[in-house]
């Protein structure tokens, strides 16, 4: 089943490339159909999912791949990966629906996004480091072509900057993976075996160096301060669907690597570096919020809030490394909050970037000062943007509240100094309220005059993402039932 979920979009992408006479409309609807079928398969997996025993994965599949280095096609899911697979499937369906009105090479765009969906799904189910690395690098290549091919403004420069930064990060990641392979006995790239072995346990200098390489690679992709500078231009110049996938899915590849690779495979080094990771998280939270507050460009503002929200995740996983006798429950809550935040941020920020794309499509500008009183000519757009803004600042009733409440509860219980990061929530609230005031209130003026409201495709794509955020905010138990057992296992592994 998992292999079908991973490779169905890739097969469809190849078919679209090999059928040049396919009409644009057929290509667009094919993208929607394949993404919807993939989502249905993920729903079936979720329905049949049972929490696996410690050290095992559900729906596990293994086949020999590169036996010389003990690397295999090994895939499976647990409570850390299943929510991200579901979120990925939902975001790609939303993007496919949003792109139904696309007129710029829709067949190639559909093929590229289906390829990117396969790569993303493959990464989140990988249980082998080489397989993970292959999907990690392919995601960089695919997103480069998305930005360079369908972006605007200085798209070529932004795409190149994105590629160079994240590719350099992936090389650091590869060095770390090789370090783990060399230290393992027997040598292996299997993630389950490496989590059991903890090959660099008790080797402080070597373990610290390998963790540093892995952390740099993942931090660039996340991104956290100071590795975030590629993010604002990439988002600003990317097409709306590209920004939604970049923020919603690709950034999670970095944070997912923290909980899937760095923490369980290098527990000693993670505990030793925990305070460094916490400080990076706090700085990312406050710096991202302050810089977002200073923006007049809506898309850059949303991009910097991603730095802020990814900082919450770094803060939580860092706090999970502060092992003490009475903090296990708190650290488990923090990890649960971090994984919930990955899902929540994907849904909410994906929706906000799609809405920002509507601004650019209608008026060619992200400048908030160019608009005013937009709620009058575009009430549906205003209502959904307000929902997205309130969800992003973590109000109760939205998924962001569930995530951030757990992150701060767990982190502050483990390390009271992390209370400092709460300031980030206040700044985020201020910047979103100011954006709402600038764009939607007052007399209709500037680019708002004659602004067309959301089309059905835009309404359904954005609305579905925000509806899921509300459902998780009101009924979080089905999601938490999947995440919590995996978080407890992870805390046990870090505490060894």
mmCIF file of N, CA, C and O in Angstrom, residues 8-71:
data_model
loop_
_atom_site.group_PDB
_atom_site.id
_atom_site.type_symbol
_atom_site.label_atom_id
_atom_site.label_comp_id
_atom_site.label_asym_id
_atom_site.label_seq_id
_atom_site.Cartn_x
_atom_site.Cartn_y
_atom_site.Cartn_z
ATOM 1 N N UNK A 8 2.388 6.108 -7.212
ATOM 2 C CA UNK A 8 1.253 6.428 -8.080
ATOM 3 C C UNK A 8 1.389 7.827 -8.702
ATOM 4 O O UNK A 8 1.228 7.984 -9.927
ATOM 5 N N UNK A 9 1.703 8.880 -7.915
ATOM 6 C CA UNK A 9 1.881 10.204 -8.539
ATOM 7 C C UNK A 9 3.022 10.225 -9.550
ATOM 8 O O UNK A 9 2.923 10.896 -10.588
ATOM 9 N N UNK A 10 4.097 9.483 -9.283
ATOM 10 C CA UNK A 10 5.224 9.455 -10.221
ATOM 11 C C UNK A 10 4.803 8.815 -11.545
ATOM 12 O O UNK A 10 5.159 9.317 -12.630
ATOM 13 N N UNK A 11 4.043 7.729 -11.469
ATOM 14 C CA UNK A 11 3.564 7.075 -12.697
ATOM 15 C C UNK A 11 2.678 8.028 -13.495
ATOM 16 O O UNK A 11 2.770 8.107 -14.736
ATOM 17 N N UNK A 12 1.825 8.758 -12.780
ATOM 18 C CA UNK A 12 0.958 9.721 -13.469
ATOM 19 C C UNK A 12 1.774 10.850 -14.095
ATOM 20 O O UNK A 12 1.459 11.313 -15.208
ATOM 21 N N UNK A 13 2.828 11.284 -13.397
ATOM 22 C CA UNK A 13 3.690 12.341 -13.945
ATOM 23 C C UNK A 13 4.353 11.888 -15.242
ATOM 24 O O UNK A 13 4.412 12.634 -16.228
ATOM 25 N N UNK A 14 4.844 10.650 -15.255
ATOM 26 C CA UNK A 14 5.471 10.117 -16.471
ATOM 27 C C UNK A 14 4.458 10.040 -17.612
ATOM 28 O O UNK A 14 4.776 10.357 -18.767
ATOM 29 N N UNK A 15 3.236 9.635 -17.288
ATOM 30 C CA UNK A 15 2.194 9.544 -18.320
ATOM 31 C C UNK A 15 1.904 10.927 -18.908
ATOM 32 O O UNK A 15 1.745 11.069 -20.133
ATOM 33 N N UNK A 16 1.861 11.947 -18.058
ATOM 34 C CA UNK A 16 1.600 13.299 -18.556
ATOM 35 C C UNK A 16 2.727 13.784 -19.462
ATOM 36 O O UNK A 16 2.485 14.455 -20.476
ATOM 37 N N UNK A 17 3.961 13.446 -19.114
ATOM 38 C CA UNK A 17 5.101 13.858 -19.940
ATOM 39 C C UNK A 17 5.089 13.139 -21.283
ATOM 40 O O UNK A 17 5.436 13.716 -22.323
ATOM 41 N N UNK A 18 4.679 11.867 -21.269
ATOM 42 C CA UNK A 18 4.721 11.050 -22.483
ATOM 43 C C UNK A 18 3.492 11.238 -23.386
ATOM 44 O O UNK A 18 3.412 10.624 -24.442
ATOM 45 N N UNK A 19 2.541 12.049 -22.918
ATOM 46 C CA UNK A 19 1.333 12.293 -23.725
ATOM 47 C C UNK A 19 1.241 13.776 -24.085
ATOM 48 O O UNK A 19 0.396 14.508 -23.547
ATOM 49 N N UNK A 20 2.081 14.245 -24.995
ATOM 50 C CA UNK A 20 2.122 15.687 -25.302
ATOM 51 C C UNK A 20 0.843 16.214 -25.936
ATOM 52 O O UNK A 20 0.605 17.420 -25.919
ATOM 53 N N UNK A 21 0.019 15.324 -26.523
ATOM 54 C CA UNK A 21 -1.212 15.796 -27.160
ATOM 55 C C UNK A 21 -2.381 15.918 -26.176
ATOM 56 O O UNK A 21 -3.477 16.324 -26.573
ATOM 57 N N UNK A 22 -2.136 15.554 -24.937
ATOM 58 C CA UNK A 22 -3.194 15.668 -23.931
ATOM 59 C C UNK A 22 -3.578 17.138 -23.764
ATOM 60 O O UNK A 22 -2.712 18.014 -23.685
ATOM 61 N N UNK A 23 -4.864 17.412 -23.726
ATOM 62 C CA UNK A 23 -5.304 18.804 -23.610
ATOM 63 C C UNK A 23 -4.947 19.357 -22.235
ATOM 64 O O UNK A 23 -4.762 18.607 -21.265
ATOM 65 N N UNK A 24 -4.893 20.686 -22.160
ATOM 66 C CA UNK A 24 -4.563 21.324 -20.881
ATOM 67 C C UNK A 24 -5.597 20.988 -19.810
ATOM 68 O O UNK A 24 -5.256 20.715 -18.659
ATOM 69 N N UNK A 25 -6.865 21.013 -20.199
ATOM 70 C CA UNK A 25 -7.925 20.720 -19.227
ATOM 71 C C UNK A 25 -7.802 19.287 -18.706
ATOM 72 O O UNK A 25 -7.947 19.028 -17.502
ATOM 73 N N UNK A 26 -7.518 18.343 -19.611
ATOM 74 C CA UNK A 26 -7.367 16.945 -19.194
ATOM 75 C C UNK A 26 -6.178 16.792 -18.248
ATOM 76 O O UNK A 26 -6.236 16.023 -17.268
ATOM 77 N N UNK A 27 -5.098 17.517 -18.526
ATOM 78 C CA UNK A 27 -3.918 17.442 -17.654
ATOM 79 C C UNK A 27 -4.238 17.976 -16.268
ATOM 80 O O UNK A 27 -3.860 17.378 -15.249
ATOM 81 N N UNK A 28 -4.951 19.104 -16.211
ATOM 82 C CA UNK A 28 -5.285 19.693 -14.908
ATOM 83 C C UNK A 28 -6.178 18.748 -14.098
ATOM 84 O O UNK A 28 -5.956 18.519 -12.910
ATOM 85 N N UNK A 29 -7.208 18.179 -14.754
ATOM 86 C CA UNK A 29 -8.117 17.295 -14.023
ATOM 87 C C UNK A 29 -7.453 15.963 -13.679
ATOM 88 O O UNK A 29 -7.798 15.322 -12.681
ATOM 89 N N UNK A 30 -6.503 15.527 -14.505
ATOM 90 C CA UNK A 30 -5.751 14.309 -14.175
ATOM 91 C C UNK A 30 -4.964 14.506 -12.887
ATOM 92 O O UNK A 30 -4.881 13.608 -12.030
ATOM 93 N N UNK A 31 -4.368 15.694 -12.747
ATOM 94 C CA UNK A 31 -3.623 16.019 -11.523
ATOM 95 C C UNK A 31 -4.559 15.949 -10.306
ATOM 96 O O UNK A 31 -4.231 15.320 -9.290
ATOM 97 N N UNK A 32 -5.728 16.550 -10.425
ATOM 98 C CA UNK A 32 -6.691 16.521 -9.316
ATOM 99 C C UNK A 32 -7.092 15.074 -9.001
ATOM 100 O O UNK A 32 -7.138 14.664 -7.824
ATOM 101 N N UNK A 33 -7.366 14.279 -10.036
ATOM 102 C CA UNK A 33 -7.832 12.907 -9.833
ATOM 103 C C UNK A 33 -6.768 12.051 -9.148
ATOM 104 O O UNK A 33 -7.064 11.326 -8.185
ATOM 105 N N UNK A 34 -5.524 12.152 -9.625
ATOM 106 C CA UNK A 34 -4.455 11.320 -9.042
ATOM 107 C C UNK A 34 -4.176 11.748 -7.602
ATOM 108 O O UNK A 34 -4.011 10.893 -6.706
ATOM 109 N N UNK A 35 -4.126 13.043 -7.359
ATOM 110 C CA UNK A 35 -3.887 13.513 -5.987
ATOM 111 C C UNK A 35 -5.014 13.077 -5.059
ATOM 112 O O UNK A 35 -4.777 12.726 -3.894
ATOM 113 N N UNK A 36 -6.242 13.071 -5.565
ATOM 114 C CA UNK A 36 -7.389 12.651 -4.744
ATOM 115 C C UNK A 36 -7.329 11.159 -4.448
ATOM 116 O O UNK A 36 -7.602 10.723 -3.312
ATOM 117 N N UNK A 37 -6.975 10.361 -5.448
ATOM 118 C CA UNK A 37 -6.837 8.914 -5.218
ATOM 119 C C UNK A 37 -5.736 8.647 -4.201
ATOM 120 O O UNK A 37 -5.883 7.803 -3.303
ATOM 121 N N UNK A 38 -4.627 9.381 -4.303
ATOM 122 C CA UNK A 38 -3.531 9.202 -3.342
ATOM 123 C C UNK A 38 -4.002 9.549 -1.929
ATOM 124 O O UNK A 38 -3.650 8.849 -0.967
ATOM 125 N N UNK A 39 -4.795 10.611 -1.820
ATOM 126 C CA UNK A 39 -5.329 10.978 -0.504
ATOM 127 C C UNK A 39 -6.253 9.878 0.020
ATOM 128 O O UNK A 39 -6.213 9.533 1.214
ATOM 129 N N UNK A 40 -7.067 9.297 -0.854
ATOM 130 C CA UNK A 40 -7.970 8.222 -0.434
ATOM 131 C C UNK A 40 -7.167 7.016 0.075
ATOM 132 O O UNK A 40 -7.547 6.374 1.072
ATOM 133 N N UNK A 41 -6.049 6.711 -0.584
ATOM 134 C CA UNK A 41 -5.203 5.597 -0.132
ATOM 135 C C UNK A 41 -4.615 5.891 1.249
ATOM 136 O O UNK A 41 -4.506 4.993 2.092
ATOM 137 N N UNK A 42 -4.237 7.144 1.478
ATOM 138 C CA UNK A 42 -3.701 7.513 2.799
ATOM 139 C C UNK A 42 -4.783 7.368 3.866
ATOM 140 O O UNK A 42 -4.516 6.905 4.986
ATOM 141 N N UNK A 43 -6.013 7.736 3.516
ATOM 142 C CA UNK A 43 -7.128 7.572 4.463
ATOM 143 C C UNK A 43 -7.310 6.101 4.822
ATOM 144 O O UNK A 43 -7.534 5.742 5.988
ATOM 145 N N UNK A 44 -7.186 5.221 3.823
ATOM 146 C CA UNK A 44 -7.301 3.775 4.088
ATOM 147 C C UNK A 44 -6.191 3.324 5.041
ATOM 148 O O UNK A 44 -6.436 2.559 5.996
ATOM 149 N N UNK A 45 -4.961 3.804 4.792
ATOM 150 C CA UNK A 45 -3.839 3.445 5.674
ATOM 151 C C UNK A 45 -4.108 3.940 7.095
ATOM 152 O O UNK A 45 -3.886 3.214 8.071
ATOM 153 N N UNK A 46 -4.594 5.172 7.213
ATOM 154 C CA UNK A 46 -4.891 5.727 8.548
ATOM 155 C C UNK A 46 -5.964 4.874 9.238
ATOM 156 O O UNK A 46 -5.882 4.588 10.425
ATOM 157 N N UNK A 47 -6.986 4.464 8.479
ATOM 158 C CA UNK A 47 -8.089 3.681 9.038
ATOM 159 C C UNK A 47 -7.602 2.332 9.554
ATOM 160 O O UNK A 47 -8.077 1.832 10.577
ATOM 161 N N UNK A 48 -6.647 1.735 8.838
ATOM 162 C CA UNK A 48 -6.158 0.400 9.207
ATOM 163 C C UNK A 48 -4.958 0.453 10.157
ATOM 164 O O UNK A 48 -4.481 -0.581 10.616
ATOM 165 N N UNK A 49 -4.482 1.661 10.444
ATOM 166 C CA UNK A 49 -3.246 1.812 11.228
ATOM 167 C C UNK A 49 -3.443 1.364 12.674
ATOM 168 O O UNK A 49 -4.425 1.712 13.321
ATOM 169 N N UNK A 50 -2.483 0.581 13.149
ATOM 170 C CA UNK A 50 -2.410 0.222 14.565
ATOM 171 C C UNK A 50 -1.007 0.550 15.050
ATOM 172 O O UNK A 50 -0.030 0.264 14.353
ATOM 173 N N UNK A 51 -0.901 1.141 16.222
ATOM 174 C CA UNK A 51 0.404 1.564 16.727
ATOM 175 C C UNK A 51 1.365 0.381 16.758
ATOM 176 O O UNK A 51 1.074 -0.643 17.394
ATOM 177 N N UNK A 52 2.499 0.480 16.071
ATOM 178 C CA UNK A 52 3.443 -0.647 16.052
ATOM 179 C C UNK A 52 4.190 -0.769 17.377
ATOM 180 O O UNK A 52 4.260 0.192 18.152
ATOM 181 N N UNK A 53 4.754 -1.951 17.614
ATOM 182 C CA UNK A 53 5.566 -2.143 18.817
ATOM 183 C C UNK A 53 6.828 -1.305 18.726
ATOM 184 O O UNK A 53 7.252 -0.901 17.636
ATOM 185 N N UNK A 54 7.441 -1.011 19.877
ATOM 186 C CA UNK A 54 8.663 -0.195 19.900
ATOM 187 C C UNK A 54 9.749 -0.835 19.034
ATOM 188 O O UNK A 54 9.995 -2.035 19.120
ATOM 189 N N UNK A 55 10.356 -0.028 18.171
ATOM 190 C CA UNK A 55 11.399 -0.531 17.277
ATOM 191 C C UNK A 55 10.859 -1.113 15.986
ATOM 192 O O UNK A 55 11.618 -1.684 15.198
ATOM 193 N N UNK A 56 9.550 -0.986 15.758
ATOM 194 C CA UNK A 56 8.959 -1.489 14.517
ATOM 195 C C UNK A 56 8.139 -0.394 13.840
ATOM 196 O O UNK A 56 7.827 0.637 14.442
ATOM 197 N N UNK A 57 7.798 -0.647 12.574
ATOM 198 C CA UNK A 57 6.973 0.275 11.807
ATOM 199 C C UNK A 57 5.749 -0.461 11.284
ATOM 200 O O UNK A 57 5.795 -1.683 11.085
ATOM 201 N N UNK A 58 4.676 0.254 11.055
ATOM 202 C CA UNK A 58 3.480 -0.338 10.464
ATOM 203 C C UNK A 58 3.593 -0.304 8.938
ATOM 204 O O UNK A 58 4.299 0.543 8.385
ATOM 205 N N UNK A 59 2.894 -1.215 8.283
ATOM 206 C CA UNK A 59 2.881 -1.302 6.807
ATOM 207 C C UNK A 59 4.310 -1.379 6.258
ATOM 208 O O UNK A 59 4.638 -0.786 5.234
ATOM 209 N N UNK A 60 5.162 -2.105 6.948
ATOM 210 C CA UNK A 60 6.585 -2.155 6.594
ATOM 211 C C UNK A 60 6.798 -2.947 5.314
ATOM 212 O O UNK A 60 6.181 -4.001 5.112
ATOM 213 N N UNK A 61 7.666 -2.448 4.446
ATOM 214 C CA UNK A 61 8.061 -3.159 3.225
ATOM 215 C C UNK A 61 9.572 -3.029 3.081
ATOM 216 O O UNK A 61 10.142 -1.974 3.347
ATOM 217 N N UNK A 62 10.205 -4.114 2.676
ATOM 218 C CA UNK A 62 11.661 -4.096 2.535
ATOM 219 C C UNK A 62 12.061 -4.907 1.309
ATOM 220 O O UNK A 62 11.513 -5.986 1.067
ATOM 221 N N UNK A 63 13.012 -4.387 0.536
ATOM 222 C CA UNK A 63 13.553 -5.098 -0.623
ATOM 223 C C UNK A 63 15.021 -4.722 -0.766
ATOM 224 O O UNK A 63 15.425 -3.601 -0.447
ATOM 225 N N UNK A 64 15.805 -5.691 -1.236
ATOM 226 C CA UNK A 64 17.238 -5.434 -1.399
ATOM 227 C C UNK A 64 17.471 -4.329 -2.424
ATOM 228 O O UNK A 64 16.825 -4.299 -3.477
ATOM 229 N N UNK A 65 18.388 -3.406 -2.137
ATOM 230 C CA UNK A 65 18.612 -2.274 -3.058
ATOM 231 C C UNK A 65 20.109 -2.112 -3.353
ATOM 232 O O UNK A 65 20.549 -2.325 -4.481
ATOM 233 N N UNK A 66 20.919 -1.734 -2.352
ATOM 234 C CA UNK A 66 22.368 -1.622 -2.539
ATOM 235 C C UNK A 66 23.016 -2.489 -1.468
ATOM 236 O O UNK A 66 23.456 -1.992 -0.413
ATOM 237 N N UNK A 67 23.079 -3.817 -1.704
ATOM 238 C CA UNK A 67 23.546 -4.723 -0.642
ATOM 239 C C UNK A 67 24.993 -4.475 -0.224
ATOM 240 O O UNK A 67 25.360 -4.774 0.916
ATOM 241 N N UNK A 68 25.818 -3.919 -1.105
ATOM 242 C CA UNK A 68 27.225 -3.697 -0.771
ATOM 243 C C UNK A 68 27.424 -2.790 0.424
ATOM 244 O O UNK A 68 28.420 -2.906 1.153
ATOM 245 N N UNK A 69 26.474 -1.854 0.647
ATOM 246 C CA UNK A 69 26.579 -0.948 1.801
ATOM 247 C C UNK A 69 25.427 -1.177 2.781
ATOM 248 O O UNK A 69 25.164 -0.323 3.634
ATOM 249 N N UNK A 70 24.760 -2.320 2.625
ATOM 250 C CA UNK A 70 23.642 -2.670 3.520
ATOM 251 C C UNK A 70 22.566 -1.585 3.514
ATOM 252 O O UNK A 70 22.095 -1.138 4.570
ATOM 253 N N UNK A 71 22.204 -1.140 2.318
ATOM 254 C CA UNK A 71 21.119 -0.176 2.158
ATOM 255 C C UNK A 71 19.995 -0.856 1.399
ATOM 256 O O UNK A 71 20.235 -1.542 0.404
#
